[in-house]
Amino acid sequence: MNKIIGLIVLAGVLGLTACTTMQTETADISRFKSKQYRNYSWATAAMEHKQGRSERAVIMDHALREALNTQLTAKGYHLVASGQAQFVVDYRYTRKVTTDKSEPSDASKALDGAWDVGATMGDPGLQTEFAPDKISELFLRFSVRDKLSKKELWHGTASKIMDASSTSKAQIKMITQRVVQKLFNQFPSY
C-alpha cells in the first residue's frame, strides 16, 4: 500500500515539475482596447473525437477552452455566438521534437513555421525537421483578433508546457489552467 501511495505522490510531483521550465512571451496589450471589446467567441469549434485524432489532443482542447473561458469571464468578458462577438480567440499548438538537449529555438519562430495559416487551428502539427520523437516540448500560442477586421490585437506564447509524461486528464487540465492563467495574467479586465 505504501508503494502505491509513493508512486501516486511521485507521479504528482513529476506532473507538477513538467511546468517548472515553462517560458512565456506576450505581446504588448496596448492595441487591445478593453472597453471596445466585451463579447468574444472562439475562431473554431471545439474538437470532437474522430478517427486519427488523439485522445490527448481532444482533452487538451477542451481543457484550454475551459481555462480560457474561466479567465475571461473573471475579467468581465462574455462568451457569445460568433455573430455577436467583437473579438475572436484562437490557439495553435505544436510539438517540437529535438535530437538533443540544446536550447530550443524562440517559441514564436517555432510556431510561425509550424502551420499554414488557418489550416490546422486547434490541431497539433509536428515540425518534421526534428527527429526522433524522444525529446518533445509543446508550444502553445493564443491569439486575440478583432472580429471584423481580423487584425491581431494580442498574442501570448508558451513553450515547454508539458511533455510526453503528461498524459492523464487531470494532469493536462492542471497544466493548461496554469498556462492560461500565466499567459492571461496581464490581460486587461473589461
PDB file of C-alpha atoms in Angstrom:
ATOM      1  CA  MET A   1       0.000   0.000   0.000  1.00  0.00           C
ATOM      2  CA  ASN A   2       2.843   2.399   0.839  1.00  0.00           C
ATOM      3  CA  LYS A   3       4.407   1.703  -2.570  1.00  0.00           C
ATOM      4  CA  ILE A   4       1.166   2.667  -4.319  1.00  0.00           C
ATOM      5  CA  ILE A   5       0.896   5.891  -2.314  1.00  0.00           C
ATOM      6  CA  GLY A   6       4.567   6.621  -3.049  1.00  0.00           C
ATOM      7  CA  LEU A   7       4.009   6.110  -6.775  1.00  0.00           C
ATOM      8  CA  ILE A   8       0.973   8.397  -6.741  1.00  0.00           C
ATOM      9  CA  VAL A   9       2.943  11.128  -4.944  1.00  0.00           C
ATOM     10  CA  LEU A  10       5.881  10.689  -7.347  1.00  0.00           C
ATOM     11  CA  ALA A  11       3.554  10.949 -10.367  1.00  0.00           C
ATOM     12  CA  GLY A  12       2.061  14.123  -8.910  1.00  0.00           C
ATOM     13  CA  VAL A  13       5.467  15.667  -8.329  1.00  0.00           C
ATOM     14  CA  LEU A  14       6.598  14.758 -11.827  1.00  0.00           C
ATOM     15  CA  GLY A  15       3.410  16.250 -13.251  1.00  0.00           C
ATOM     16  CA  LEU A  16       3.991  19.485 -11.360  1.00  0.00           C
ATOM     17  CA  THR A  17       7.613  19.701 -12.437  1.00  0.00           C
ATOM     18  CA  ALA A  18       6.579  19.391 -16.094  1.00  0.00           C
ATOM     19  CA  CYS A  19       5.706  23.098 -15.961  1.00  0.00           C
ATOM     20  CA  THR A  20       8.658  24.371 -13.964  1.00  0.00           C
ATOM     21  CA  THR A  21      10.629  25.274 -17.083  1.00  0.00           C
ATOM     22  CA  MET A  22       7.659  26.819 -18.901  1.00  0.00           C
ATOM     23  CA  GLN A  23       8.535  30.023 -20.717  1.00  0.00           C
ATOM     24  CA  THR A  24       6.010  32.618 -21.835  1.00  0.00           C
ATOM     25  CA  GLU A  25       6.082  35.590 -24.173  1.00  0.00           C
ATOM     26  CA  THR A  26       3.227  38.051 -24.523  1.00  0.00           C
ATOM     27  CA  ALA A  27       2.688  40.889 -26.945  1.00  0.00           C
ATOM     28  CA  ASP A  28       2.125  44.462 -25.887  1.00  0.00           C
ATOM     29  CA  ILE A  29      -1.505  44.656 -24.763  1.00  0.00           C
ATOM     30  CA  SER A  30      -1.946  48.351 -25.677  1.00  0.00           C
ATOM     31  CA  ARG A  31      -3.600  47.508 -29.038  1.00  0.00           C
ATOM     32  CA  PHE A  32      -6.410  45.728 -27.191  1.00  0.00           C
ATOM     33  CA  LYS A  33      -8.741  48.492 -26.053  1.00  0.00           C
ATOM     34  CA  SER A  34     -10.683  46.530 -23.465  1.00  0.00           C
ATOM     35  CA  LYS A  35     -13.630  48.942 -23.301  1.00  0.00           C
ATOM     36  CA  GLN A  36     -14.291  48.386 -27.030  1.00  0.00           C
ATOM     37  CA  TYR A  37     -14.304  44.600 -26.738  1.00  0.00           C
ATOM     38  CA  ARG A  38     -16.660  42.853 -24.349  1.00  0.00           C
ATOM     39  CA  ASN A  39     -18.034  39.832 -26.207  1.00  0.00           C
ATOM     40  CA  TYR A  40     -15.870  37.095 -27.673  1.00  0.00           C
ATOM     41  CA  SER A  41     -16.206  33.814 -29.492  1.00  0.00           C
ATOM     42  CA  TRP A  42     -13.832  31.034 -30.454  1.00  0.00           C
ATOM     43  CA  ALA A  43     -12.469  31.047 -34.003  1.00  0.00           C
ATOM     44  CA  THR A  44     -13.031  27.298 -34.320  1.00  0.00           C
ATOM     45  CA  ALA A  45     -15.415  24.763 -32.851  1.00  0.00           C
ATOM     46  CA  ALA A  46     -14.287  22.540 -30.003  1.00  0.00           C
ATOM     47  CA  MET A  47     -12.578  19.324 -31.055  1.00  0.00           C
ATOM     48  CA  GLU A  48     -14.583  16.166 -31.260  1.00  0.00           C
ATOM     49  CA  HIS A  49     -13.395  12.604 -31.050  1.00  0.00           C
ATOM     50  CA  LYS A  50     -12.577  11.472 -34.585  1.00  0.00           C
ATOM     51  CA  GLN A  51     -10.593   8.668 -36.048  1.00  0.00           C
ATOM     52  CA  GLY A  52      -6.948   9.663 -36.247  1.00  0.00           C
ATOM     53  CA  ARG A  53      -7.238  12.366 -33.580  1.00  0.00           C
ATOM     54  CA  SER A  54      -5.523  11.600 -30.304  1.00  0.00           C
ATOM     55  CA  GLU A  55      -7.474  11.477 -27.078  1.00  0.00           C
ATOM     56  CA  ARG A  56      -4.834  13.740 -25.534  1.00  0.00           C
ATOM     57  CA  ALA A  57      -5.439  16.437 -28.182  1.00  0.00           C
ATOM     58  CA  VAL A  58      -9.191  16.433 -27.527  1.00  0.00           C
ATOM     59  CA  ILE A  59      -8.679  16.558 -23.753  1.00  0.00           C
ATOM     60  CA  MET A  60      -6.248  19.431 -24.131  1.00  0.00           C
ATOM     61  CA  ASP A  61      -8.555  21.354 -26.466  1.00  0.00           C
ATOM     62  CA  HIS A  62     -11.432  21.160 -24.009  1.00  0.00           C
ATOM     63  CA  ALA A  63      -9.172  21.989 -21.034  1.00  0.00           C
ATOM     64  CA  LEU A  64      -7.719  25.044 -22.810  1.00  0.00           C
ATOM     65  CA  ARG A  65     -11.155  26.327 -23.729  1.00  0.00           C
ATOM     66  CA  GLU A  66     -12.495  25.810 -20.220  1.00  0.00           C
ATOM     67  CA  ALA A  67      -9.486  27.530 -18.630  1.00  0.00           C
ATOM     68  CA  LEU A  68      -9.632  30.495 -21.002  1.00  0.00           C
ATOM     69  CA  ASN A  69     -13.395  30.894 -20.668  1.00  0.00           C
ATOM     70  CA  THR A  70     -12.949  30.958 -16.881  1.00  0.00           C
ATOM     71  CA  GLN A  71     -10.165  33.565 -17.111  1.00  0.00           C
ATOM     72  CA  LEU A  72     -12.032  35.857 -19.497  1.00  0.00           C
ATOM     73  CA  THR A  73     -15.308  35.563 -17.558  1.00  0.00           C
ATOM     74  CA  ALA A  74     -13.476  36.552 -14.369  1.00  0.00           C
ATOM     75  CA  LYS A  75     -12.167  39.616 -16.214  1.00  0.00           C
ATOM     76  CA  GLY A  76     -15.686  40.655 -17.295  1.00  0.00           C
ATOM     77  CA  TYR A  77     -15.844  39.292 -20.863  1.00  0.00           C
ATOM     78  CA  HIS A  78     -18.729  37.246 -22.275  1.00  0.00           C
ATOM     79  CA  LEU A  79     -18.596  34.179 -24.497  1.00  0.00           C
ATOM     80  CA  VAL A  80     -21.255  34.665 -27.189  1.00  0.00           C
ATOM     81  CA  ALA A  81     -22.276  33.215 -30.543  1.00  0.00           C
ATOM     82  CA  SER A  82     -19.893  34.067 -33.366  1.00  0.00           C
ATOM     83  CA  GLY A  83     -22.211  36.661 -34.946  1.00  0.00           C
ATOM     84  CA  GLN A  84     -22.395  38.663 -31.705  1.00  0.00           C
ATOM     85  CA  ALA A  85     -18.679  38.658 -30.920  1.00  0.00           C
ATOM     86  CA  GLN A  86     -16.471  41.744 -31.026  1.00  0.00           C
ATOM     87  CA  PHE A  87     -13.264  39.751 -30.753  1.00  0.00           C
ATOM     88  CA  VAL A  88     -12.223  36.216 -31.558  1.00  0.00           C
ATOM     89  CA  VAL A  89      -9.882  33.926 -29.665  1.00  0.00           C
ATOM     90  CA  ASP A  90      -7.998  31.053 -31.184  1.00  0.00           C
ATOM     91  CA  TYR A  91      -4.990  28.982 -30.340  1.00  0.00           C
ATOM     92  CA  ARG A  92      -2.454  26.847 -32.090  1.00  0.00           C
ATOM     93  CA  TYR A  93      -0.097  24.327 -30.692  1.00  0.00           C
ATOM     94  CA  THR A  94       2.649  22.174 -31.983  1.00  0.00           C
ATOM     95  CA  ARG A  95       5.101  19.705 -30.648  1.00  0.00           C
ATOM     96  CA  LYS A  96       8.754  20.391 -31.226  1.00  0.00           C
ATOM     97  CA  VAL A  97      10.839  17.254 -31.229  1.00  0.00           C
ATOM     98  CA  THR A  98      14.599  17.593 -30.950  1.00  0.00           C
ATOM     99  CA  THR A  99      17.501  15.197 -31.162  1.00  0.00           C
ATOM    100  CA  ASP A 100      19.485  16.783 -28.360  1.00  0.00           C
ATOM    101  CA  LYS A 101      19.004  18.869 -25.250  1.00  0.00           C
ATOM    102  CA  SER A 102      20.371  22.103 -26.683  1.00  0.00           C
ATOM    103  CA  GLU A 103      18.461  25.311 -26.205  1.00  0.00           C
ATOM    104  CA  PRO A 104      15.143  25.368 -28.092  1.00  0.00           C
ATOM    105  CA  SER A 105      14.508  27.993 -30.706  1.00  0.00           C
ATOM    106  CA  ASP A 106      12.407  31.033 -29.936  1.00  0.00           C
ATOM    107  CA  ALA A 107       8.817  29.920 -29.275  1.00  0.00           C
ATOM    108  CA  SER A 108       7.258  32.437 -31.675  1.00  0.00           C
ATOM    109  CA  LYS A 109       9.563  31.371 -34.503  1.00  0.00           C
ATOM    110  CA  ALA A 110       8.828  27.698 -33.846  1.00  0.00           C
ATOM    111  CA  LEU A 111       5.092  28.393 -34.030  1.00  0.00           C
ATOM    112  CA  ASP A 112       5.329  30.583 -37.126  1.00  0.00           C
ATOM    113  CA  GLY A 113       6.926  27.714 -39.013  1.00  0.00           C
ATOM    114  CA  ALA A 114       4.533  25.098 -37.740  1.00  0.00           C
ATOM    115  CA  TRP A 115       1.331  25.846 -39.649  1.00  0.00           C
ATOM    116  CA  ASP A 116      -0.160  27.027 -42.835  1.00  0.00           C
ATOM    117  CA  VAL A 117      -2.227  29.920 -41.549  1.00  0.00           C
ATOM    118  CA  GLY A 118      -5.679  28.713 -40.555  1.00  0.00           C
ATOM    119  CA  ALA A 119      -5.146  25.235 -41.928  1.00  0.00           C
ATOM    120  CA  THR A 120      -4.838  23.367 -38.668  1.00  0.00           C
ATOM    121  CA  MET A 121      -6.001  25.724 -35.953  1.00  0.00           C
ATOM    122  CA  GLY A 122      -6.534  23.760 -32.805  1.00  0.00           C
ATOM    123  CA  ASP A 123      -4.895  20.667 -34.242  1.00  0.00           C
ATOM    124  CA  PRO A 124      -1.378  19.623 -33.355  1.00  0.00           C
ATOM    125  CA  GLY A 125       1.222  19.967 -36.059  1.00  0.00           C
ATOM    126  CA  LEU A 126       4.558  18.249 -35.903  1.00  0.00           C
ATOM    127  CA  GLN A 127       7.593  20.052 -37.190  1.00  0.00           C
ATOM    128  CA  THR A 128       9.102  17.230 -39.175  1.00  0.00           C
ATOM    129  CA  GLU A 129      12.602  18.634 -39.438  1.00  0.00           C
ATOM    130  CA  PHE A 130      13.237  17.453 -35.873  1.00  0.00           C
ATOM    131  CA  ALA A 131      13.547  13.732 -35.155  1.00  0.00           C
ATOM    132  CA  PRO A 132      13.423  11.291 -33.407  1.00  0.00           C
ATOM    133  CA  ASP A 133      10.418  11.654 -31.127  1.00  0.00           C
ATOM    134  CA  LYS A 134      12.366  11.472 -27.890  1.00  0.00           C
ATOM    135  CA  ILE A 135      12.707  14.991 -26.552  1.00  0.00           C
ATOM    136  CA  SER A 136       9.480  16.827 -27.047  1.00  0.00           C
ATOM    137  CA  GLU A 137       8.118  20.191 -25.976  1.00  0.00           C
ATOM    138  CA  LEU A 138       4.659  21.583 -26.532  1.00  0.00           C
ATOM    139  CA  PHE A 139       4.405  25.152 -27.828  1.00  0.00           C
ATOM    140  CA  LEU A 140       1.106  26.981 -27.435  1.00  0.00           C
ATOM    141  CA  ARG A 141       0.023  30.329 -28.866  1.00  0.00           C
ATOM    142  CA  PHE A 142      -3.189  32.182 -28.125  1.00  0.00           C
ATOM    143  CA  SER A 143      -4.287  34.925 -30.498  1.00  0.00           C
ATOM    144  CA  VAL A 144      -6.932  37.600 -29.950  1.00  0.00           C
ATOM    145  CA  ARG A 145      -8.236  39.242 -33.136  1.00  0.00           C
ATOM    146  CA  ASP A 146     -10.796  41.893 -33.977  1.00  0.00           C
ATOM    147  CA  LYS A 147     -13.889  40.108 -35.305  1.00  0.00           C
ATOM    148  CA  LEU A 148     -14.486  42.456 -38.242  1.00  0.00           C
ATOM    149  CA  SER A 149     -11.009  43.484 -39.360  1.00  0.00           C
ATOM    150  CA  LYS A 150      -9.399  40.149 -38.353  1.00  0.00           C
ATOM    151  CA  LYS A 151      -6.416  42.205 -37.161  1.00  0.00           C
ATOM    152  CA  GLU A 152      -4.482  40.597 -34.334  1.00  0.00           C
ATOM    153  CA  LEU A 153      -4.830  42.645 -31.167  1.00  0.00           C
ATOM    154  CA  TRP A 154      -2.742  40.485 -28.829  1.00  0.00           C
ATOM    155  CA  HIS A 155      -0.997  37.146 -28.621  1.00  0.00           C
ATOM    156  CA  GLY A 156       0.712  35.069 -25.984  1.00  0.00           C
ATOM    157  CA  THR A 157       3.029  32.124 -26.479  1.00  0.00           C
ATOM    158  CA  ALA A 158       4.111  29.463 -24.004  1.00  0.00           C
ATOM    159  CA  SER A 159       6.786  26.857 -24.517  1.00  0.00           C
ATOM    160  CA  LYS A 160       7.803  23.784 -22.550  1.00  0.00           C
ATOM    161  CA  ILE A 161       4.309  23.457 -21.136  1.00  0.00           C
ATOM    162  CA  MET A 162       4.174  19.673 -20.975  1.00  0.00           C
ATOM    163  CA  ASP A 163       5.986  16.608 -22.146  1.00  0.00           C
ATOM    164  CA  ALA A 164       5.144  13.057 -23.113  1.00  0.00           C
ATOM    165  CA  SER A 165       4.732  12.051 -19.463  1.00  0.00           C
ATOM    166  CA  SER A 166       1.772  14.445 -19.087  1.00  0.00           C
ATOM    167  CA  THR A 167      -0.937  12.084 -20.215  1.00  0.00           C
ATOM    168  CA  SER A 168      -3.710  11.916 -17.637  1.00  0.00           C
ATOM    169  CA  LYS A 169      -6.781  14.098 -17.982  1.00  0.00           C
ATOM    170  CA  ALA A 170      -6.180  15.589 -14.517  1.00  0.00           C
ATOM    171  CA  GLN A 171      -2.544  16.467 -15.347  1.00  0.00           C
ATOM    172  CA  ILE A 172      -3.438  18.035 -18.679  1.00  0.00           C
ATOM    173  CA  LYS A 173      -6.232  20.061 -17.091  1.00  0.00           C
ATOM    174  CA  MET A 174      -3.984  21.286 -14.277  1.00  0.00           C
ATOM    175  CA  ILE A 175      -1.185  22.240 -16.679  1.00  0.00           C
ATOM    176  CA  THR A 176      -3.484  24.062 -19.110  1.00  0.00           C
ATOM    177  CA  GLN A 177      -5.078  26.048 -16.279  1.00  0.00           C
ATOM    178  CA  ARG A 178      -1.639  27.149 -15.099  1.00  0.00           C
ATOM    179  CA  VAL A 179      -0.534  28.078 -18.632  1.00  0.00           C
ATOM    180  CA  VAL A 180      -3.674  30.074 -19.413  1.00  0.00           C
ATOM    181  CA  GLN A 181      -3.506  31.865 -16.081  1.00  0.00           C
ATOM    182  CA  LYS A 182       0.123  32.839 -16.661  1.00  0.00           C
ATOM    183  CA  LEU A 183      -0.456  33.984 -20.246  1.00  0.00           C
ATOM    184  CA  PHE A 184      -3.600  35.985 -19.471  1.00  0.00           C
ATOM    185  CA  ASN A 185      -2.426  37.374 -16.137  1.00  0.00           C
ATOM    186  CA  GLN A 186      -1.753  40.843 -17.621  1.00  0.00           C
ATOM    187  CA  PHE A 187      -4.753  40.749 -19.986  1.00  0.00           C
ATOM    188  CA  PRO A 188      -6.966  43.724 -19.045  1.00  0.00           C
ATOM    189  CA  SER A 189     -10.328  43.410 -17.362  1.00  0.00           C
ATOM    190  CA  TYR A 190     -13.372  44.834 -19.092  1.00  0.00           C
TER     191      TYR A 190
END
